[in-house]
Short mmCIF file of C-alpha atoms in Angstrom, two decimals:
data_model
loop_
_atom_site.label_atom_id
_atom_site.label_comp_id
_atom_site.label_asym_id
_atom_site.label_seq_id
_atom_site.Cartn_x
_atom_site.Cartn_y
_atom_site.Cartn_z
CA MET D 85 155.31 158.69 200.61
CA GLY D 86 154.32 155.81 203.15
CA ALA D 87 150.62 155.76 204.28
CA GLU D 88 151.99 156.10 207.84
CA ASN D 89 152.68 159.72 207.43
CA ILE D 90 150.42 162.08 208.90
CA ILE D 91 150.79 164.79 206.14
CA ASP D 92 152.06 164.23 202.78
CA VAL D 93 152.88 167.49 201.04
CA GLU D 94 153.80 166.76 197.34
CA HIS D 95 154.87 169.23 194.97
CA VAL D 96 152.94 171.92 195.84
CA SER D 97 153.28 175.18 194.19
CA MET D 98 150.74 178.10 195.22
CA ARG D 99 150.05 181.12 192.69
CA PHE D 100 148.49 184.35 193.60
CA ASN D 101 147.29 186.66 190.71
CA LEU D 102 148.18 189.98 191.95
CA ALA D 103 147.10 192.36 189.51
CA GLN D 104 143.12 190.33 189.09
CA GLU D 105 143.15 190.46 193.35
CA LYS D 106 143.40 194.41 193.19
CA THR D 107 140.98 195.30 191.08
CA GLU D 108 138.07 195.24 192.53
CA THR D 109 135.55 198.33 191.37
CA LEU D 110 134.52 198.98 187.52
CA LYS D 111 136.15 202.29 187.87
CA GLU D 112 139.65 200.73 188.78
CA TYR D 113 138.99 197.97 185.72
CA LEU D 114 138.34 200.68 183.16
CA VAL D 115 141.57 202.76 184.32
CA LYS D 116 143.76 199.83 184.19
CA LEU D 117 142.26 198.33 180.77
CA ALA D 118 143.06 202.26 179.30
CA LYS D 119 146.41 202.35 180.97
CA HIS D 120 147.11 198.57 179.52
CA THR D 121 148.35 197.58 183.16
CA LEU D 122 145.61 195.01 183.50
CA SER D 123 148.58 192.35 182.90
CA PHE D 124 148.64 189.16 185.01
CA ASN D 125 150.99 189.59 187.43
CA GLU D 126 151.49 186.00 188.73
CA PHE D 127 153.44 185.50 192.18
CA TYR D 128 154.50 182.25 193.73
CA ALA D 129 154.25 182.00 197.57
CA LEU D 130 155.27 178.21 197.14
CA LYS D 131 157.08 177.00 194.25
CA ASP D 132 157.42 172.96 194.19
CA VAL D 133 157.54 172.48 198.01
CA SER D 134 157.22 168.55 199.22
CA PHE D 135 157.83 167.23 202.54
CA SER D 136 156.38 164.93 204.66
CA VAL D 137 155.49 164.54 208.59
CA LYS D 138 155.29 161.64 210.46
CA PRO D 139 152.73 160.80 213.47
CA GLY D 140 154.51 161.88 216.81
CA GLU D 141 156.91 164.74 215.11
CA SER D 142 157.15 168.43 215.74
CA VAL D 143 158.08 170.17 213.21
CA ALA D 144 158.85 173.68 212.31
CA LEU D 145 158.32 175.99 209.54
CA ILE D 146 160.74 178.81 209.79
CA GLY D 147 161.43 181.88 207.38
CA ARG D 148 161.32 185.27 207.32
CA ASN D 149 157.94 187.33 206.81
CA GLY D 150 156.30 186.72 203.28
CA SER D 151 158.49 183.57 202.82
CA GLY D 152 155.47 181.24 202.35
CA LYS D 153 155.10 179.58 206.13
CA SER D 154 151.39 181.03 206.59
CA THR D 155 150.57 180.06 203.28
CA MET D 156 151.83 176.72 203.41
CA LEU D 157 149.94 175.89 206.84
CA LYS D 158 146.75 177.23 204.94
CA VAL D 159 147.35 174.81 202.14
CA ILE D 160 147.82 172.11 204.70
CA ALA D 161 144.64 173.19 207.30
CA GLY D 162 142.53 173.02 203.89
CA VAL D 163 141.72 176.67 203.91
CA MET D 164 143.94 177.20 200.63
CA TYR D 165 143.42 174.78 197.79
CA PRO D 166 147.17 174.53 196.07
CA THR D 167 147.61 175.69 192.35
CA THR D 168 149.48 172.65 191.54
CA GLY D 169 150.67 169.19 193.46
CA THR D 170 148.72 167.92 196.47
CA VAL D 171 148.40 168.02 200.02
CA THR D 172 147.08 164.81 202.22
CA VAL D 173 146.20 164.95 205.79
CA ARG D 174 145.42 161.82 207.78
CA GLY D 175 143.12 161.98 210.81
CA ASP D 176 141.33 164.83 212.48
CA ILE D 177 143.64 167.81 212.26
CA ALA D 178 143.06 170.96 214.81
CA PRO D 179 143.39 173.58 212.43
CA MET D 180 144.13 176.82 214.94
CA ILE D 181 145.98 178.71 212.66
CA GLU D 182 145.31 181.84 214.82
CA LEU D 183 144.16 181.47 218.17
CA GLY D 184 140.58 183.02 219.04
CA ALA D 185 139.60 182.80 215.73
CA GLY D 186 135.62 182.06 215.69
CA PHE D 187 135.44 183.88 219.03
CA ASP D 188 132.40 186.17 218.84
CA LEU D 189 133.20 189.45 220.54
CA ASP D 190 129.67 189.99 221.49
CA LEU D 191 129.34 186.78 223.59
CA THR D 192 131.17 185.60 226.97
CA ALA D 193 134.02 183.71 227.48
CA ARG D 194 131.66 180.62 228.66
CA GLU D 195 129.72 181.00 225.38
CA ASN D 196 132.67 181.35 223.36
CA VAL D 197 134.03 177.81 224.60
CA TYR D 198 131.20 175.83 223.43
CA LEU D 199 131.42 178.20 219.56
CA ASN D 200 134.89 177.77 219.28
CA GLY D 201 134.65 174.35 220.29
CA ALA D 202 131.86 173.90 217.84
CA VAL D 203 134.54 175.45 215.09
CA LEU D 204 137.10 172.81 215.99
CA GLY D 205 134.29 169.70 215.40
CA TYR D 206 133.31 169.36 219.10
CA ASP D 207 130.16 169.38 220.61
CA ARG D 208 128.26 171.01 223.66
CA ALA D 209 128.51 167.68 226.08
CA TYR D 210 132.14 167.29 224.91
CA MET D 211 133.22 170.75 225.44
CA GLU D 212 130.95 170.84 229.04
CA GLU D 213 133.59 168.11 230.15
CA HIS D 214 136.36 169.74 229.12
CA PHE D 215 135.08 173.38 230.68
CA LYS D 216 136.54 173.61 233.42
CA ASN D 217 139.90 172.10 232.60
CA ILE D 218 139.89 175.37 229.71
CA ILE D 219 139.11 177.97 232.71
CA ASP D 220 141.14 176.69 235.06
CA PHE D 221 144.04 176.77 232.29
CA ALA D 222 143.67 180.22 231.05
CA GLU D 223 142.93 181.29 234.63
CA LEU D 224 139.61 183.57 233.46
CA TRP D 225 137.57 182.22 236.12
CA ASP D 226 136.86 185.63 237.52
CA PHE D 227 135.99 186.87 233.65
CA VAL D 228 133.67 183.60 232.90
CA ASP D 229 130.77 185.77 231.90
CA VAL D 230 132.00 188.84 230.68
CA PRO D 231 132.01 189.67 226.92
CA VAL D 232 135.07 188.74 224.86
CA LYS D 233 134.96 192.44 223.54
CA ASN D 234 136.01 193.79 227.33
CA PHE D 235 139.02 191.74 227.33
CA SER D 236 142.67 192.33 226.66
CA SER D 237 144.55 190.68 224.13
CA GLY D 238 146.73 188.50 226.05
CA MET D 239 143.48 187.21 227.83
CA VAL D 240 141.74 186.37 224.34
CA ALA D 241 144.63 184.65 223.66
CA ARG D 242 144.89 182.77 226.82
CA LEU D 243 141.56 181.55 226.00
CA GLY D 244 142.30 180.64 222.56
CA PHE D 245 145.49 178.36 223.47
CA ALA D 246 143.23 177.03 226.49
CA ILE D 247 140.70 175.86 223.90
CA ALA D 248 142.82 174.54 221.22
CA THR D 249 144.91 172.52 223.30
CA GLU D 250 142.43 170.78 225.54
CA VAL D 251 140.68 169.35 222.74
CA SER D 252 142.46 166.21 221.84
CA ALA D 253 143.41 166.29 218.30
CA PRO D 254 146.24 164.12 217.00
CA LEU D 255 147.51 167.03 214.91
CA LEU D 256 147.88 170.02 216.08
CA VAL D 257 148.86 173.22 213.88
CA VAL D 258 149.54 176.66 215.21
CA ASP D 259 151.09 180.33 213.93
CA GLU D 260 152.95 182.30 216.17
CA VAL D 261 151.10 181.57 219.33
CA LEU D 262 153.89 182.12 221.73
CA SER D 263 154.28 185.83 220.75
CA VAL D 264 151.22 187.11 222.96
CA GLY D 265 150.80 186.50 226.67
CA ASP D 266 153.09 187.40 229.33
CA PHE D 267 155.89 185.69 230.17
CA MET D 268 154.18 183.57 232.88
CA PHE D 269 151.79 181.98 230.58
CA GLN D 270 154.32 181.50 227.85
CA GLN D 271 155.92 179.01 230.17
CA LYS D 272 152.89 177.63 230.66
CA CYS D 273 151.67 177.48 226.99
CA HIS D 274 155.56 175.73 226.37
CA ASP D 275 155.11 173.35 229.08
CA ARG D 276 152.09 171.98 227.68
CA LEU D 277 152.98 171.71 224.31
CA ASN D 278 155.99 169.82 225.46
CA LYS D 279 153.54 167.33 227.34
CA MET D 280 151.54 167.27 224.56
CA LEU D 281 154.30 166.16 222.28
CA GLU D 282 155.35 163.56 224.75
CA GLN D 283 151.40 162.13 224.73
CA GLY D 284 152.35 161.51 220.85
CA THR D 285 150.40 165.02 219.35
CA THR D 286 152.04 165.80 215.92
CA LEU D 287 152.97 169.74 216.05
CA LEU D 288 153.44 172.00 213.26
CA PHE D 289 154.51 175.28 214.43
CA VAL D 290 155.07 178.16 212.46
CA SER D 291 157.71 180.97 213.60
CA HIS D 292 160.69 183.11 212.72
CA ASP D 293 161.95 182.96 216.36
CA SER D 294 164.91 180.24 215.76
CA GLY D 295 165.35 180.36 219.34
CA LEU D 296 161.90 179.32 219.82
CA VAL D 297 161.83 176.59 217.34
CA LYS D 298 164.99 174.90 218.70
CA SER D 299 163.32 174.65 221.95
CA LEU D 300 159.97 173.04 220.96
CA CYS D 301 160.61 171.49 217.77
CA LYS D 302 162.73 168.45 216.69
CA ARG D 303 162.87 169.08 213.17
CA ALA D 304 162.49 172.37 211.06
CA VAL D 305 161.90 173.10 207.30
CA TRP D 306 162.81 176.49 206.84
CA LEU D 307 161.12 178.19 203.42
CA ASP D 308 162.60 181.10 201.48
CA HIS D 309 160.50 183.12 198.92
CA GLY D 310 158.41 179.97 198.71
CA VAL D 311 161.08 177.52 198.08
CA LYS D 312 162.35 175.03 200.58
CA ARG D 313 165.82 175.88 201.49
CA GLY D 314 166.14 173.14 204.39
CA ASP D 315 164.86 170.37 206.02
CA GLY D 316 166.42 168.26 208.84
CA PRO D 317 167.37 168.49 212.58
CA SER D 318 165.76 171.99 213.94
CA GLU D 319 169.27 172.92 215.04
CA GLU D 320 171.15 172.66 212.11
CA VAL D 321 168.44 174.25 209.89
CA CYS D 322 168.11 177.10 212.40
CA ASN D 323 171.73 177.64 212.78
CA ALA D 324 172.06 178.02 208.69
CA TYR D 325 169.05 180.29 208.88
CA GLU D 326 170.37 182.56 211.20
CA ALA D 327 173.63 182.26 209.33
CA ALA D 328 171.90 183.63 206.25
CA MET D 329 170.24 185.63 208.03
CA ARG D 330 173.24 187.72 209.62
CA ALA D 331 174.79 187.46 206.33
CA GLY D 332 171.90 189.55 205.41
CA GLU D 333 171.46 187.85 202.02
CA MET D 334 167.97 187.90 202.18
CA MET X 5 133.26 155.71 189.84
CA GLN X 6 130.51 154.37 191.62
CA GLY X 7 132.64 153.71 194.53
CA THR X 8 134.07 157.13 194.93
CA GLN X 9 130.79 158.90 194.39
CA HIS X 10 129.24 156.32 197.26
CA GLU X 11 132.83 157.74 199.11
CA GLN X 12 132.35 161.53 198.65
CA LEU X 13 128.48 161.26 199.92
CA GLU X 14 129.34 159.20 202.97
CA ARG X 15 132.34 161.88 203.35
CA SER X 16 129.92 165.07 203.17
CA TRP X 17 127.21 163.11 205.46
CA GLY X 18 130.31 162.64 208.30
CA HIS X 19 131.08 166.49 207.55
CA PHE X 20 127.33 167.03 208.19
CA LYS X 21 127.46 164.93 211.49
CA LYS X 22 130.49 166.40 212.61
CA TYR X 23 129.38 169.84 212.48
CA LYS X 24 126.19 170.15 213.35
CA PRO X 25 126.95 171.31 216.80
CA LEU X 26 128.51 174.26 215.03
CA VAL X 27 125.34 174.92 213.15
CA LYS X 28 123.49 174.69 216.85
CA GLU X 29 126.10 176.99 218.25
CA LEU X 30 125.73 179.80 215.51
CA VAL X 31 122.29 179.81 215.61
CA SER X 32 121.75 179.99 218.97
CA ARG X 33 124.78 182.87 218.88
CA ASP X 34 122.58 184.60 215.97
CA LEU X 35 119.59 184.66 218.58
CA LYS X 36 121.63 185.57 221.09
CA VAL X 37 123.13 188.35 219.70
CA LYS X 38 119.73 189.48 217.89
CA TYR X 39 118.41 191.00 221.55
CA ARG X 40 120.98 191.03 223.69
CA ARG X 41 120.92 193.93 225.25
CA SER X 42 117.44 195.17 224.19
CA PHE X 43 114.74 195.12 227.29
CA LEU X 44 112.03 193.07 225.86
CA GLY X 45 114.45 190.67 224.44
CA TYR X 46 112.59 187.64 222.49
CA VAL X 47 109.21 189.27 223.01
CA TRP X 48 110.15 191.66 219.83
CA SER X 49 109.85 188.50 217.88
CA VAL X 50 106.31 188.37 218.44
CA LEU X 51 105.86 191.92 219.31
CA ASN X 52 107.15 192.99 216.02
CA PRO X 53 105.25 191.19 213.67
CA LEU X 54 102.09 192.03 215.39
CA LEU X 55 102.79 196.24 215.35
CA MET X 56 103.63 195.42 211.72
CA MET X 57 100.57 194.42 211.15
CA LEU X 58 98.58 196.87 213.03
CA LEU X 59 100.55 199.85 210.94
CA GLN X 60 99.52 197.91 207.96
CA SER X 61 95.82 196.99 207.99
CA LEU X 62 95.42 200.72 209.57
CA ILE X 63 97.20 202.13 206.31
CA PHE X 64 95.48 199.56 203.95
CA SER X 65 91.77 199.62 205.85
CA PHE X 66 91.58 203.61 205.71
CA MET X 67 93.85 204.81 203.02
CA PHE X 68 93.17 202.11 200.35
CA ARG X 69 89.73 200.06 200.32
CA ASN X 70 89.94 196.64 200.38
CA ASP X 71 87.18 193.75 200.90
CA ILE X 72 89.84 190.25 202.29
CA PRO X 73 87.55 188.95 205.01
CA ASN X 74 89.94 188.83 208.27
CA PHE X 75 92.56 191.47 206.90
CA PRO X 76 94.64 191.53 209.78
CA LEU X 77 95.00 187.50 209.82
CA TYR X 78 95.81 187.80 206.16
CA LEU X 79 98.38 190.17 206.46
CA ILE X 80 100.45 188.97 209.30
CA CYS X 81 100.58 185.16 207.32
CA GLY X 82 101.61 186.45 204.14
CA ASN X 83 104.32 189.26 205.92
CA THR X 84 105.50 186.27 208.28
CA LEU X 85 106.29 184.30 205.49
CA PHE X 86 107.90 187.13 203.50
CA THR X 87 109.86 188.34 206.49
CA PHE X 88 111.60 184.87 206.80
CA PHE X 89 112.58 185.28 203.40
CA ASN X 90 113.87 188.60 203.15
CA GLU X 91 115.51 188.42 206.58
CA SER X 92 117.27 184.78 205.74
CA THR X 93 118.42 185.77 202.26
CA ASN X 94 119.33 189.06 203.17
CA MET X 95 121.75 187.78 206.23
CA GLY X 96 122.80 184.53 204.01
CA LEU X 97 123.86 186.99 201.31
CA THR X 98 126.65 188.50 203.62
CA SER X 99 127.43 185.28 205.92
CA ILE X 100 130.52 184.55 203.91
CA ILE X 101 132.04 187.97 203.49
CA PHE X 102 131.02 188.72 207.43
CA ASN X 103 132.79 185.42 208.08
CA GLY X 104 135.71 185.87 206.25
CA THR X 105 138.28 185.84 208.88
CA LEU X 106 137.26 182.83 209.90
CA ILE X 107 136.92 181.21 206.72
CA LYS X 108 140.76 182.13 206.28
CA LYS X 109 141.92 180.58 209.37
CA VAL X 110 140.08 177.54 210.24
CA TYR X 111 138.57 174.76 207.89
CA ILE X 112 134.89 174.43 208.05
CA PRO X 113 132.49 173.47 205.59
CA LYS X 114 131.66 176.94 204.05
CA PHE X 115 127.97 176.15 203.11
CA ILE X 116 127.44 176.19 206.70
CA PHE X 117 127.46 179.80 207.29
CA PRO X 118 124.28 180.63 204.97
CA LEU X 119 122.76 177.33 206.00
CA SER X 120 123.09 178.95 210.32
CA ARG X 121 121.61 182.09 209.33
CA VAL X 122 118.70 180.63 207.40
CA VAL X 123 118.28 178.57 210.45
CA SER X 124 118.32 180.99 212.71
CA SER X 125 115.74 183.37 210.91
CA PHE X 126 113.63 179.97 210.72
CA VAL X 127 113.77 179.60 214.71
CA THR X 128 112.50 183.40 214.86
CA MET X 129 109.85 182.72 212.41
CA TRP X 130 108.70 180.13 214.76
CA PHE X 131 108.13 183.01 217.42
CA SER X 132 106.01 185.05 214.97
CA PHE X 133 103.85 182.02 214.60
CA ALA X 134 102.79 182.73 217.70
CA ALA X 135 101.56 186.22 216.87
CA ILE X 136 99.60 184.62 214.06
CA LEU X 137 97.93 182.49 216.44
CA LEU X 138 97.39 185.29 218.94
CA VAL X 139 95.49 187.60 215.97
CA MET X 140 93.43 184.47 214.96
CA VAL X 141 91.91 184.02 218.82
CA PHE X 142 91.73 188.03 218.89
CA THR X 143 89.93 188.23 215.65
CA ARG X 144 87.70 184.81 216.33
CA ALA X 145 88.72 183.55 212.95
CA PRO X 146 87.82 179.45 212.95
CA PHE X 147 90.48 177.13 214.00
CA TYR X 148 90.86 174.25 211.34
CA TRP X 149 92.41 171.11 211.42
CA THR X 150 94.67 171.98 208.64
CA ILE X 151 96.55 174.45 210.71
CA LEU X 152 98.62 171.37 211.88
CA LEU X 153 99.75 170.64 208.34
CA CYS X 154 101.31 174.72 208.09
CA TRP X 155 104.62 173.68 208.78
CA VAL X 156 104.56 172.08 204.97
CA PRO X 157 104.82 175.27 202.75
CA LEU X 158 107.14 176.58 205.51
CA LEU X 159 109.21 173.71 204.97
CA PHE X 160 109.22 174.54 200.89
CA LEU X 161 109.89 177.94 201.56
CA PHE X 162 112.76 177.17 203.71
CA LEU X 163 114.33 174.81 201.41
CA PHE X 164 113.69 177.45 198.80
CA SER X 165 115.55 180.39 200.99
CA CYS X 166 118.27 178.21 201.67
CA GLY X 167 119.31 177.76 197.88
CA MET X 168 118.90 181.50 197.43
CA ALA X 169 120.84 182.08 200.47
CA MET X 170 123.67 179.73 199.48
CA ALA X 171 123.61 181.11 195.82
CA LEU X 172 123.72 184.99 197.00
CA SER X 173 126.53 184.22 199.89
CA ALA X 174 128.59 182.91 196.86
CA LEU X 175 127.85 185.18 194.34
CA THR X 176 128.28 188.48 196.71
CA VAL X 177 132.08 187.21 197.30
CA TYR X 178 132.64 188.32 193.81
CA PHE X 179 130.31 191.06 193.06
CA ARG X 180 129.95 193.05 196.49
CA ASP X 181 127.45 194.88 194.69
CA MET X 182 125.23 192.11 195.22
CA GLN X 183 124.09 193.50 198.97
CA HIS X 184 122.79 196.60 197.10
CA LEU X 185 121.10 195.11 194.38
CA TYR X 186 119.49 192.54 196.22
CA SER X 187 117.50 194.98 198.34
CA ILE X 188 115.52 196.49 195.38
CA LEU X 189 114.89 193.03 194.29
CA THR X 190 113.36 192.16 197.41
CA LEU X 191 111.70 195.03 197.52
CA GLY X 192 110.36 194.64 194.44
CA TRP X 193 109.31 190.80 194.96
CA MET X 194 107.56 192.02 197.98
CA TYR X 195 105.12 194.07 195.71
CA ALA X 196 104.68 191.63 193.37
CA THR X 197 103.53 188.71 196.14
CA PRO X 198 100.12 189.32 197.10
CA LEU X 199 100.88 190.42 200.95
CA PHE X 200 98.40 193.14 201.11
CA TYR X 201 96.13 192.71 198.13
CA PRO X 202 94.22 189.89 196.83
CA LEU X 203 95.08 188.12 193.71
CA GLU X 204 91.81 188.68 192.14
CA GLN X 205 92.50 192.80 192.03
CA LEU X 206 95.25 192.07 189.43
CA PRO X 207 94.39 192.32 185.81
CA ALA X 208 94.42 189.19 184.04
CA PHE X 209 98.03 188.65 182.35
CA MET X 210 99.47 189.58 186.07
CA GLN X 211 97.65 187.15 187.25
CA ARG X 212 98.85 184.42 185.02
CA LEU X 213 102.62 185.71 185.27
CA MET X 214 101.88 185.50 189.17
CA LYS X 215 101.93 181.33 188.44
CA PHE X 216 105.98 181.89 188.41
CA ASN X 217 106.35 183.73 191.75
CA PRO X 218 107.06 180.63 194.06
CA MET X 219 106.24 183.06 197.07
CA TYR X 220 103.05 183.60 195.93
CA HIS X 221 102.71 179.92 196.19
CA TYR X 222 103.86 179.15 199.32
CA VAL X 223 102.01 182.20 201.08
CA ASN X 224 99.13 181.20 199.25
CA MET X 225 99.32 177.31 200.56
CA PHE X 226 100.12 178.66 203.79
CA ARG X 227 96.79 180.86 203.66
CA ASN X 228 94.94 178.20 202.63
CA LEU X 229 96.05 175.75 205.49
CA VAL X 230 95.98 178.39 208.16
CA MET X 231 92.91 180.77 207.14
CA TYR X 232 90.25 178.80 205.12
CA GLY X 233 90.90 174.97 206.22
CA ASN X 234 91.22 174.04 202.39
CA ILE X 235 94.30 171.50 201.22
CA PRO X 236 95.31 173.13 197.91
CA GLY X 237 95.12 171.28 194.66
CA PRO X 238 98.10 169.18 192.86
CA ASN X 239 99.04 173.03 190.91
CA THR X 240 100.38 174.39 193.90
CA TRP X 241 101.69 171.34 195.53
CA PHE X 242 103.69 170.99 192.15
CA ALA X 243 104.35 174.85 191.97
CA CYS X 244 106.04 174.63 195.46
CA ILE X 245 108.01 171.61 195.37
CA VAL X 246 109.71 172.07 191.95
CA SER X 247 110.62 175.76 192.84
CA ALA X 248 111.89 174.63 196.19
CA VAL X 249 113.99 171.57 195.46
CA GLY X 250 114.81 173.49 192.48
CA MET X 251 116.22 176.26 193.74
CA MET X 252 117.98 174.00 196.58
CA ALA X 253 119.54 172.10 193.80
CA ILE X 254 120.86 175.86 191.93
CA GLY X 255 122.00 177.03 195.10
CA LEU X 256 124.10 174.04 196.01
CA VAL X 257 126.01 174.00 192.57
CA VAL X 258 126.82 177.62 192.62
CA PHE X 259 127.94 177.43 196.14
CA ARG X 260 130.40 174.22 195.37
CA LYS X 261 131.16 175.59 192.00
CA LEU X 262 132.49 178.82 193.44
CA GLN X 263 133.74 178.24 197.00
CA ARG X 264 137.28 177.11 196.24
CA ASN X 265 138.48 180.39 195.45
CA PHE X 266 136.53 182.02 198.26
CA ILE X 267 139.66 182.68 200.15
CA LEU X 268 141.18 184.58 197.08
CA TYR X 269 138.72 187.09 197.44
CA ILE X 270 137.16 187.71 200.97
#
């Protein structure tokens, strides 16, 4: 647990109370009370997960749907608090869990660049400096003053990706980003992420696509039903993951 | 202990500085979206209180008699303050649940949302202040130097509304019924504040009760400064400061206590 790690995840567990979340109205509550089904239905999305990430590393979280990957990201981004255990993040973080989170659909692309930049903690002057690069990369010069609600989903994703990767945070957290956009743009994103990695950005990447993980990340952490099942070079972990998938055991 | 507390304070301040641009952007978004595609745009912020005042003066001058001097000005002063309070707290109330998608995906200090809503209403209110000046010119009301102090009650009201908005936004995450309940509450509150009737018209026991209505004190201070050229006495100052700071403290405590589990309920 040296101080040089950029992320330290120590014995993190995340418990959800399913029954409690489902009872929303008084009527539901009374019905459940009468039926004696108001029991605590505990569910662990993460069970005692520990790992750490060093600066400049590219780490992927892999696992099937519902294995706790996104919950892990949310805990790291500081959006959720773990039930037990601690997460320490050193340094600024560009916690874009989903591209374009923070867009206001009624505003234009130009206004959204500033809004989204502010969401990530950058002021107008900083964003103005990078505005040209962002729109260049997103290839949206023809639509700069069009409200985002008229954009296609691919265009929104392009803009989101361009903003998140243009601002220079030492740690980039991304969730399934490359599944949107056409092939050409995916290639472009891929190149840009690789360039950022060369410049020393730390990347935390979530995917269930092991092919993509292998090409982008050096290390992978495999989560299975909230438990860490593997941690090591992405090639090895991904192969083990694929083998398990093929065996149909999950 | 003191060290950590100091550190925490420093961190909060750092946060605040880092996210100041966000407050600015959210406020400008609110203002832009509010009048987007409406023909008159920002003019509505001035026109709306004027028309409201006209309508109410007609109703209350002809249907119910009253002998308040310069009734239009009396009305618009009270209305401007109450409209700000009403709008900011109602928008603040839904600010957390409406920004749920953002809160789920990006780490942002959550108090930013109710705060930015109150700030945007505060900005709109200054447009309405232009309407007050217009009414003063049209009714040939005297201008006193004390009007330069009119920002003081507005500042108290701002703090009060911030506290209210924070507490309400946090509670609404857990009890969605707040939305419906609160609109009734503000309606009752409006009638319980002397906006279109003079305090003296009420029975004695209600006049005493009025001392516990913070809105009355803000409106009263504002009218004294703008309409009558008086600086109110120490009792009014005391009531204003205590209610504003008290509500802000309550709002902060409630919000801090409840914000941890927002994510599980939005």
